[in-house]
Amino acid sequence: MTSVTTEDLGGMGPLVARLGRAGQRLRHADRARPWVLDTAVVILVVLLFCLPDVLHAAGAIGRDGDGDGPRRFRMVFTGLPVLGMLALQAGLVLPLLWRRRAPAVAFGAVTAVFVLQWSLGAALRADVALFVALYSLTLHGRLRQLPWACAATAGALGLVAARVSAAMSVWDALFFLLSTATAALALGLVIRIRRAQLAGLRDRAARLEIERDQRGRLAVAAERTRVAREMHDIVGHNLSVIITLADAGAYATAAAPERGKEALHLIGDAGRQALSELRRVLGVLREADSSPTEPELSPQPGLTDIDALCEGVRAAGLEVVYRTAGDIDTLDSGVQLTVYRIVQEALTNTLKHAGAGARANLAIVVEDTRLTITVQDSGPPAPGGRPGPANEEGHGLVGMRERAALYGGHVSVGPAGPGWTVRATLDLAPRGGAAG
């Protein structure tokens, strides 16, 4: 699109801008005090169209004849006394005060006085009020009122054409009068359509702004949920491992100091791993204008990191048997992250509830477009079963289900003998979702 510059307007750019600002101020003032413009229109019509007729009628008093016009026009029009003229002018002009608040009423009153005036055979310059009322009804009234308004206008103008038929052709008179009425009607329709377009554009801009704000809030909420889910997975898993190692080290310190020392080393490794992952997750929350020279963040964990995850859990005392089946090397990074987090949460829950000394079987199977994760534990070695309410659903289970839902999957959790089973299914068919 070619833009219009000040040079293209021939130096008229500043003038157009000033006129636009002036028009905007006038519209604001009109919305604040609409009666001012209505009164100004009435005063303008009185000065331009009513006052000349009054002065002419007053000057003609005492002179022979009805005026200085051609004889054929003096024969067509009927002279009116000044008071009668003022009454008809008032009937034509004063209804214009309500031309915007009650356009149909104003038009009806003006049309009635117009027909009465021409029935008496009188001609007044204030008849222009009929076209002003028609324009106002077109602009401010209901569209379904226009047909009868046009019919009433045509009938009134037909009466005028019949009255002046002795002085000029009826068709010429109708052509001039109906052309003027059509111009008033068209002007009102053009301005009305333009205002409707501008109102539609303003409404669309407001809706787009609201939608933009809503999308921003949804994006912020989604990012908060994603970060909270990552933080829960990292902190929950590593703290569970650290707590289990600390308890085991405390028991082993008296009997086997070397085992206690080994537990402390494992606690340090788990803490450093948790700190590294927290730095990676919190790194995405930095400002966008951060230094471009700072080192890149470490990649998100994937299936290759599950072995290290299992080793960490084994060090805490949970025996893990891990197997895979199918083509898992071709899975994209999003699927791998989802699988890793689900396995991490399932093993963390097993370590938390079944405790050290339990056994967990972990299987990841890929069949065509479906991936299945199964984590089944043997339950706590001590009698009494899994601690805590069996139907308790915390943030970890909700997070697993949210991650699986991103790939059209689901997660089921339930008892299996003395232990517990977590089974997650992911749909690997191409889709728009991605894990994060």
Short mmCIF file of C-alpha atoms in Angstrom, two decimals:
data_model
loop_
_atom_site.label_atom_id
_atom_site.label_comp_id
_atom_site.label_asym_id
_atom_site.label_seq_id
_atom_site.Cartn_x
_atom_site.Cartn_y
_atom_site.Cartn_z
CA MET A 1 0.00 0.00 0.00
CA THR A 2 1.36 3.44 -0.95
CA SER A 3 1.42 5.89 1.94
CA VAL A 4 0.33 9.52 1.47
CA THR A 5 2.93 12.02 2.64
CA THR A 6 2.82 15.76 3.26
CA GLU A 7 4.47 16.36 -0.13
CA ASP A 8 1.77 14.31 -1.88
CA LEU A 9 -0.86 16.59 -0.36
CA GLY A 10 0.91 19.67 -1.64
CA GLY A 11 1.70 21.00 1.81
CA MET A 12 -1.86 20.39 3.02
CA GLY A 13 -0.83 17.71 5.54
CA PRO A 14 -0.65 20.00 8.61
CA LEU A 15 -3.93 21.67 7.65
CA VAL A 16 -5.68 18.32 7.25
CA ALA A 17 -4.30 17.19 10.61
CA ARG A 18 -5.53 20.37 12.31
CA LEU A 19 -8.95 20.00 10.70
CA GLY A 20 -9.09 16.39 11.89
CA ARG A 21 -8.25 17.39 15.45
CA ALA A 22 -10.80 20.20 15.32
CA GLY A 23 -13.46 17.78 14.07
CA GLN A 24 -12.60 15.38 16.87
CA ARG A 25 -12.93 18.14 19.47
CA LEU A 26 -16.29 19.13 17.99
CA ARG A 27 -17.52 15.53 18.20
CA HIS A 28 -16.47 15.31 21.85
CA ALA A 29 -18.21 18.62 22.59
CA ASP A 30 -21.34 17.46 20.75
CA ARG A 31 -21.48 14.24 22.79
CA ALA A 32 -21.19 16.30 25.96
CA ARG A 33 -23.81 18.95 24.97
CA PRO A 34 -25.89 17.73 22.00
CA TRP A 35 -28.44 20.53 22.38
CA VAL A 36 -25.82 23.10 21.31
CA LEU A 37 -25.53 21.72 17.76
CA ASP A 38 -29.30 21.27 17.42
CA THR A 39 -29.86 24.86 18.48
CA ALA A 40 -27.13 26.08 16.13
CA VAL A 41 -28.79 24.31 13.18
CA VAL A 42 -32.13 25.96 13.97
CA ILE A 43 -30.51 29.40 14.30
CA LEU A 44 -28.68 28.91 10.99
CA VAL A 45 -31.89 27.97 9.17
CA VAL A 46 -33.66 30.97 10.68
CA LEU A 47 -30.94 33.39 9.61
CA LEU A 48 -30.46 32.03 6.09
CA PHE A 49 -34.01 31.08 5.12
CA CYS A 50 -36.59 32.56 7.51
CA LEU A 51 -35.28 36.08 8.02
CA PRO A 52 -35.16 36.99 4.29
CA ASP A 53 -38.85 36.07 3.86
CA VAL A 54 -39.81 38.12 6.92
CA LEU A 55 -37.86 41.16 5.75
CA HIS A 56 -39.29 40.85 2.25
CA ALA A 57 -42.85 40.58 3.58
CA ALA A 58 -42.32 43.60 5.86
CA GLY A 59 -40.89 45.66 2.99
CA ALA A 60 -43.80 44.75 0.76
CA ILE A 61 -46.37 46.21 3.17
CA GLY A 62 -47.82 49.37 1.66
CA ARG A 63 -46.71 48.49 -1.88
CA ASP A 64 -49.07 47.30 -4.56
CA GLY A 65 -48.77 43.67 -5.55
CA ASP A 66 -47.32 40.75 -3.79
CA GLY A 67 -43.69 41.29 -4.71
CA ASP A 68 -41.24 42.10 -7.43
CA GLY A 69 -41.09 38.62 -9.03
CA PRO A 70 -42.48 37.73 -12.45
CA ARG A 71 -46.23 38.00 -12.79
CA ARG A 72 -46.73 34.27 -13.34
CA PHE A 73 -45.07 33.47 -9.99
CA ARG A 74 -47.10 36.16 -8.20
CA MET A 75 -50.23 34.51 -9.58
CA VAL A 76 -49.16 31.03 -8.38
CA PHE A 77 -48.15 31.85 -4.80
CA THR A 78 -50.41 33.25 -2.12
CA GLY A 79 -49.19 36.13 0.02
CA LEU A 80 -49.27 35.60 3.77
CA PRO A 81 -49.47 38.13 6.60
CA VAL A 82 -46.35 38.42 8.71
CA LEU A 83 -47.88 36.64 11.70
CA GLY A 84 -49.08 33.74 9.53
CA MET A 85 -45.66 33.51 7.93
CA LEU A 86 -43.96 33.47 11.33
CA ALA A 87 -46.30 30.73 12.54
CA LEU A 88 -45.58 28.52 9.52
CA GLN A 89 -41.85 29.16 9.80
CA ALA A 90 -41.91 28.20 13.46
CA GLY A 91 -43.79 25.01 12.60
CA LEU A 92 -41.16 24.15 9.99
CA VAL A 93 -38.02 25.07 11.95
CA LEU A 94 -38.67 24.39 15.65
CA PRO A 95 -39.15 20.59 15.23
CA LEU A 96 -35.53 20.48 14.08
CA LEU A 97 -34.56 20.85 17.73
CA TRP A 98 -35.59 17.18 18.14
CA ARG A 99 -34.17 15.99 14.80
CA ARG A 100 -31.63 13.67 16.53
CA ARG A 101 -33.46 12.69 19.71
CA ALA A 102 -36.79 11.95 17.95
CA PRO A 103 -36.11 12.09 14.20
CA ALA A 104 -39.39 10.43 13.19
CA VAL A 105 -41.48 12.87 15.25
CA ALA A 106 -39.54 15.86 13.94
CA PHE A 107 -39.93 14.69 10.33
CA GLY A 108 -43.65 14.09 10.78
CA ALA A 109 -44.21 17.56 12.26
CA VAL A 110 -42.21 19.31 9.52
CA THR A 111 -44.00 17.35 6.78
CA ALA A 112 -47.42 18.21 8.22
CA VAL A 113 -46.63 21.94 8.32
CA PHE A 114 -45.07 21.73 4.85
CA VAL A 115 -48.25 20.17 3.39
CA LEU A 116 -50.43 22.75 5.21
CA GLN A 117 -48.34 25.61 3.87
CA TRP A 118 -48.51 24.44 0.26
CA SER A 119 -52.22 23.68 0.60
CA LEU A 120 -52.60 27.37 1.32
CA GLY A 121 -50.51 28.11 -1.79
CA ALA A 122 -47.69 29.82 0.11
CA ALA A 123 -43.99 29.44 -0.69
CA LEU A 124 -41.34 29.87 2.01
CA ARG A 125 -37.60 29.52 1.97
CA ALA A 126 -37.90 27.70 5.31
CA ASP A 127 -39.19 24.69 3.31
CA VAL A 128 -35.57 23.56 3.33
CA ALA A 129 -36.41 22.19 6.80
CA LEU A 130 -38.14 19.24 5.08
CA PHE A 131 -34.85 18.12 3.52
CA VAL A 132 -32.98 18.66 6.80
CA ALA A 133 -35.57 16.53 8.61
CA LEU A 134 -35.34 13.81 5.92
CA TYR A 135 -31.54 13.79 6.24
CA SER A 136 -31.76 13.56 10.05
CA LEU A 137 -34.29 10.71 9.90
CA THR A 138 -32.01 8.80 7.48
CA LEU A 139 -28.98 9.32 9.71
CA HIS A 140 -30.46 8.92 13.20
CA GLY A 141 -33.78 7.11 12.74
CA ARG A 142 -34.68 3.48 12.20
CA LEU A 143 -34.14 2.15 8.70
CA ARG A 144 -37.61 0.62 8.57
CA GLN A 145 -39.04 4.16 8.84
CA LEU A 146 -37.39 5.29 5.59
CA PRO A 147 -39.95 3.80 3.14
CA TRP A 148 -42.89 5.69 4.59
CA ALA A 149 -40.74 8.81 5.01
CA CYS A 150 -39.77 8.66 1.33
CA ALA A 151 -43.39 8.15 0.34
CA ALA A 152 -44.50 11.12 2.46
CA THR A 153 -41.74 13.29 0.98
CA ALA A 154 -42.67 12.30 -2.58
CA GLY A 155 -46.32 13.10 -1.87
CA ALA A 156 -45.50 16.50 -0.37
CA LEU A 157 -43.19 17.38 -3.26
CA GLY A 158 -45.85 16.23 -5.70
CA LEU A 159 -48.19 18.80 -4.15
CA VAL A 160 -45.54 21.48 -4.70
CA ALA A 161 -45.10 20.45 -8.35
CA ALA A 162 -48.88 20.64 -8.88
CA ARG A 163 -48.99 24.14 -7.33
CA VAL A 164 -46.24 25.51 -9.58
CA SER A 165 -47.54 23.81 -12.74
CA ALA A 166 -48.89 27.14 -13.98
CA ALA A 167 -45.41 28.65 -13.86
CA MET A 168 -43.25 25.70 -14.99
CA SER A 169 -43.44 22.10 -16.16
CA VAL A 170 -44.59 19.62 -13.55
CA TRP A 171 -41.83 17.18 -14.57
CA ASP A 172 -39.14 19.81 -14.32
CA ALA A 173 -40.35 20.78 -10.86
CA LEU A 174 -40.53 17.12 -9.76
CA PHE A 175 -37.04 16.45 -11.13
CA PHE A 176 -35.53 19.36 -9.19
CA LEU A 177 -37.40 18.62 -5.96
CA LEU A 178 -36.89 14.85 -5.99
CA SER A 179 -33.19 15.29 -6.86
CA THR A 180 -32.79 17.49 -3.78
CA ALA A 181 -34.61 14.97 -1.59
CA THR A 182 -32.50 12.14 -3.04
CA ALA A 183 -29.32 14.08 -2.26
CA ALA A 184 -30.42 14.55 1.37
CA LEU A 185 -31.33 10.87 1.62
CA ALA A 186 -28.04 9.72 0.06
CA LEU A 187 -25.97 12.01 2.28
CA GLY A 188 -27.64 10.62 5.39
CA LEU A 189 -27.09 7.02 4.23
CA VAL A 190 -23.42 7.62 3.39
CA ILE A 191 -22.68 9.17 6.78
CA ARG A 192 -24.67 6.46 8.56
CA ILE A 193 -22.78 3.66 6.77
CA ARG A 194 -19.46 5.36 7.47
CA ARG A 195 -20.27 5.69 11.17
CA ALA A 196 -21.35 2.05 11.31
CA GLN A 197 -18.06 1.01 9.68
CA LEU A 198 -16.03 3.07 12.13
CA ALA A 199 -18.02 1.68 15.06
CA GLY A 200 -17.41 -1.84 13.76
CA LEU A 201 -13.68 -1.16 13.43
CA ARG A 202 -13.53 0.25 16.95
CA ASP A 203 -15.44 -2.73 18.31
CA ARG A 204 -13.18 -5.15 16.44
CA ALA A 205 -10.07 -3.35 17.73
CA ALA A 206 -11.42 -3.54 21.29
CA ARG A 207 -12.20 -7.26 20.90
CA LEU A 208 -8.76 -7.93 19.42
CA GLU A 209 -7.16 -6.10 22.35
CA ILE A 210 -9.19 -8.17 24.81
CA GLU A 211 -8.28 -11.38 22.97
CA ARG A 212 -4.61 -10.36 22.97
CA ASP A 213 -4.71 -9.77 26.72
CA GLN A 214 -6.50 -13.08 27.25
CA ARG A 215 -3.94 -14.92 25.12
CA GLY A 216 -1.19 -13.27 27.13
CA ARG A 217 -2.77 -14.31 30.42
CA LEU A 218 -3.30 -17.86 29.16
CA ALA A 219 0.31 -18.02 27.98
CA VAL A 220 1.51 -16.80 31.38
CA ALA A 221 -0.71 -19.33 33.17
CA ALA A 222 0.52 -22.14 30.91
CA GLU A 223 4.14 -21.15 31.50
CA ARG A 224 3.58 -21.01 35.25
CA THR A 225 2.00 -24.47 35.14
CA ARG A 226 4.89 -25.83 33.07
CA VAL A 227 7.52 -24.37 35.40
CA ALA A 228 5.63 -25.56 38.49
CA ARG A 229 5.40 -29.04 37.01
CA GLU A 230 9.14 -29.09 36.24
CA MET A 231 9.98 -27.79 39.71
CA HIS A 232 7.79 -30.43 41.32
CA ASP A 233 9.41 -33.21 39.31
CA ILE A 234 12.95 -32.04 40.06
CA VAL A 235 12.57 -31.07 43.70
CA GLY A 236 10.20 -33.90 44.62
CA HIS A 237 12.35 -36.63 43.12
CA ASN A 238 15.70 -35.40 44.36
CA LEU A 239 14.44 -34.60 47.84
CA SER A 240 12.92 -38.07 48.11
CA VAL A 241 16.27 -39.59 47.14
CA ILE A 242 18.17 -37.33 49.54
CA ILE A 243 15.83 -38.08 52.45
CA THR A 244 16.04 -41.83 51.85
CA LEU A 245 19.86 -41.69 51.62
CA ALA A 246 20.07 -39.56 54.75
CA ASP A 247 17.93 -42.04 56.73
CA ALA A 248 19.98 -44.96 55.46
CA GLY A 249 23.24 -43.16 56.24
CA ALA A 250 22.09 -42.35 59.76
CA TYR A 251 21.35 -46.02 60.44
CA ALA A 252 24.64 -47.16 58.85
CA THR A 253 26.92 -44.67 60.63
CA ALA A 254 27.23 -46.68 63.83
CA ALA A 255 27.49 -50.15 62.26
CA ALA A 256 29.31 -49.37 58.98
CA PRO A 257 30.87 -45.90 58.83
CA GLU A 258 31.96 -46.46 55.22
CA ARG A 259 28.33 -46.95 54.16
CA GLY A 260 27.43 -43.74 55.96
CA LYS A 261 30.25 -41.92 54.13
CA GLU A 262 29.03 -43.37 50.81
CA ALA A 263 25.51 -42.17 51.58
CA LEU A 264 26.81 -38.65 52.16
CA HIS A 265 28.58 -38.69 48.80
CA LEU A 266 25.38 -39.86 47.11
CA ILE A 267 23.44 -37.09 48.88
CA GLY A 268 25.91 -34.56 47.52
CA ASP A 269 25.57 -35.96 43.99
CA ALA A 270 21.78 -35.85 44.21
CA GLY A 271 21.88 -32.28 45.52
CA ARG A 272 24.21 -31.15 42.74
CA GLN A 273 22.00 -32.79 40.13
CA ALA A 274 18.93 -31.08 41.58
CA LEU A 275 20.73 -27.71 41.63
CA SER A 276 21.83 -28.14 38.00
CA GLU A 277 18.30 -28.95 36.85
CA LEU A 278 16.84 -26.06 38.84
CA ARG A 279 19.30 -23.67 37.20
CA ARG A 280 18.29 -24.98 33.80
CA VAL A 281 14.56 -24.58 34.48
CA LEU A 282 14.91 -21.14 36.09
CA GLY A 283 17.15 -20.03 33.24
CA VAL A 284 14.18 -19.84 30.88
CA LEU A 285 12.65 -17.19 33.16
CA ARG A 286 15.50 -14.73 32.62
CA GLU A 287 14.89 -11.45 30.87
CA ALA A 288 14.98 -11.51 27.08
CA ASP A 289 17.73 -8.88 27.03
CA SER A 290 20.20 -11.06 28.94
CA SER A 291 23.73 -11.24 27.60
CA PRO A 292 23.94 -13.30 24.38
CA THR A 293 27.44 -14.44 25.31
CA GLU A 294 26.41 -16.41 28.40
CA PRO A 295 26.67 -20.21 28.07
CA GLU A 296 23.74 -22.15 26.66
CA LEU A 297 21.46 -24.04 28.98
CA SER A 298 21.92 -27.78 29.24
CA PRO A 299 19.48 -29.89 27.20
CA GLN A 300 16.31 -31.32 28.66
CA PRO A 301 16.59 -34.90 29.94
CA GLY A 302 15.60 -37.74 27.63
CA LEU A 303 15.51 -41.53 27.48
CA THR A 304 19.29 -41.79 27.70
CA ASP A 305 19.09 -40.18 31.15
CA ILE A 306 16.71 -42.81 32.53
CA ASP A 307 19.66 -45.13 33.25
CA ALA A 308 21.24 -42.46 35.46
CA LEU A 309 17.85 -41.88 37.07
CA CYS A 310 17.54 -45.55 37.89
CA GLU A 311 21.07 -45.60 39.30
CA GLY A 312 20.22 -42.73 41.62
CA VAL A 313 17.09 -44.49 42.82
CA ARG A 314 19.01 -47.76 43.29
CA ALA A 315 21.55 -45.88 45.41
CA ALA A 316 18.67 -44.84 47.66
CA GLY A 317 17.82 -48.52 48.24
CA LEU A 318 15.11 -49.18 45.66
CA GLU A 319 15.83 -52.07 43.31
CA VAL A 320 14.87 -51.11 39.76
CA VAL A 321 14.67 -53.46 36.76
CA TYR A 322 14.57 -51.41 33.56
CA ARG A 323 13.79 -52.72 30.09
CA THR A 324 12.76 -51.22 26.75
CA ALA A 325 11.16 -52.61 23.62
CA GLY A 326 10.61 -51.14 20.19
CA ASP A 327 12.30 -48.29 18.32
CA ILE A 328 12.86 -45.75 21.08
CA ASP A 329 15.83 -44.01 19.46
CA THR A 330 13.66 -42.16 16.94
CA LEU A 331 11.42 -40.48 19.51
CA ASP A 332 11.54 -36.69 19.42
CA SER A 333 12.82 -34.65 22.35
CA GLY A 334 9.35 -33.67 23.53
CA VAL A 335 8.21 -37.27 23.85
CA GLN A 336 11.47 -38.23 25.54
CA LEU A 337 11.07 -35.45 28.12
CA THR A 338 7.50 -36.54 28.81
CA VAL A 339 8.56 -40.17 29.27
CA TYR A 340 11.45 -39.15 31.53
CA ARG A 341 9.25 -37.01 33.78
CA ILE A 342 6.53 -39.67 34.07
CA VAL A 343 9.12 -42.31 34.98
CA GLN A 344 10.79 -39.93 37.43
CA GLU A 345 7.50 -39.18 39.19
CA ALA A 346 6.49 -42.84 39.29
CA LEU A 347 9.84 -43.94 40.77
CA THR A 348 9.74 -41.06 43.24
CA ASN A 349 6.30 -42.16 44.46
CA THR A 350 7.55 -45.75 44.71
CA LEU A 351 10.56 -44.66 46.74
CA LYS A 352 8.39 -42.45 48.93
CA HIS A 353 5.64 -44.97 49.66
CA ALA A 354 7.24 -48.39 49.20
CA GLY A 355 10.56 -47.29 50.68
CA ALA A 356 14.03 -48.78 50.47
CA GLY A 357 14.21 -52.51 49.94
CA ALA A 358 11.27 -52.59 47.53
CA ARG A 359 11.51 -53.66 43.90
CA ALA A 360 10.23 -51.77 40.87
CA ASN A 361 9.87 -53.07 37.31
CA LEU A 362 10.10 -50.32 34.69
CA ALA A 363 9.15 -51.05 31.08
CA ILE A 364 9.00 -48.65 28.12
CA VAL A 365 7.45 -50.23 25.03
CA VAL A 366 6.94 -48.63 21.60
CA GLU A 367 4.42 -50.32 19.27
CA ASP A 368 3.67 -48.50 15.99
CA THR A 369 2.26 -45.12 17.09
CA ARG A 370 1.71 -46.01 20.73
CA LEU A 371 4.16 -45.81 23.63
CA THR A 372 3.41 -47.51 26.94
CA ILE A 373 5.17 -46.85 30.24
CA THR A 374 4.66 -49.33 33.06
CA VAL A 375 6.09 -48.97 36.57
CA GLN A 376 5.07 -51.77 38.92
CA ASP A 377 6.49 -52.11 42.40
CA SER A 378 6.40 -54.94 44.90
CA GLY A 379 5.12 -52.83 47.76
CA PRO A 380 6.87 -52.09 51.06
CA PRO A 381 8.94 -54.98 52.45
CA ALA A 382 7.49 -54.46 55.92
CA PRO A 383 3.90 -55.65 56.55
CA GLY A 384 1.12 -53.09 56.64
CA GLY A 385 1.06 -52.05 53.01
CA ARG A 386 1.69 -48.73 51.39
CA PRO A 387 1.45 -45.78 53.78
CA GLY A 388 -0.95 -42.95 53.17
CA PRO A 389 -4.46 -43.04 51.68
CA ALA A 390 -4.65 -45.25 48.63
CA ASN A 391 -6.85 -42.83 46.68
CA GLU A 392 -4.77 -39.74 47.40
CA GLU A 393 -4.11 -37.74 44.22
CA GLY A 394 -1.35 -35.16 44.58
CA HIS A 395 0.32 -32.77 42.18
CA GLY A 396 2.59 -35.51 40.84
CA LEU A 397 -0.25 -37.63 39.47
CA VAL A 398 -1.94 -34.53 38.04
CA GLY A 399 1.34 -33.56 36.36
CA MET A 400 1.75 -37.02 34.83
CA ARG A 401 -1.77 -36.89 33.42
CA GLU A 402 -1.22 -33.40 32.01
CA ARG A 403 1.98 -34.50 30.30
CA ALA A 404 0.33 -37.60 28.84
CA ALA A 405 -2.66 -35.53 27.66
CA LEU A 406 -0.33 -33.39 25.52
CA TYR A 407 0.19 -36.50 23.38
CA GLY A 408 -3.39 -37.74 23.45
CA GLY A 409 -2.59 -40.27 26.16
CA HIS A 410 -3.75 -41.11 29.64
CA VAL A 411 -2.36 -42.36 32.94
CA SER A 412 -3.89 -45.02 35.15
CA VAL A 413 -2.78 -45.71 38.72
CA GLY A 414 -3.94 -48.48 40.99
CA PRO A 415 -2.97 -51.31 43.32
CA ALA A 416 -1.55 -54.55 41.95
CA GLY A 417 -1.27 -57.12 44.71
CA PRO A 418 0.81 -55.77 47.58
CA GLY A 419 2.35 -53.14 45.34
CA TRP A 420 1.27 -50.38 43.03
CA THR A 421 1.17 -49.97 39.25
CA VAL A 422 1.46 -46.82 37.16
CA ARG A 423 0.65 -47.23 33.46
CA ALA A 424 0.88 -44.35 30.98
CA THR A 425 0.00 -44.50 27.29
CA LEU A 426 1.10 -41.91 24.71
CA ASP A 427 -0.11 -41.50 21.14
CA LEU A 428 2.88 -40.92 18.87
CA ALA A 429 0.82 -40.03 15.80
CA PRO A 430 1.70 -36.55 14.41
CA ARG A 431 -0.13 -33.80 16.29
CA GLY A 432 0.36 -30.17 17.31
CA GLY A 433 1.06 -30.76 21.00
CA ALA A 434 4.48 -30.85 22.52
CA ALA A 435 5.74 -31.44 25.93
CA GLY A 436 7.57 -28.81 27.80
#
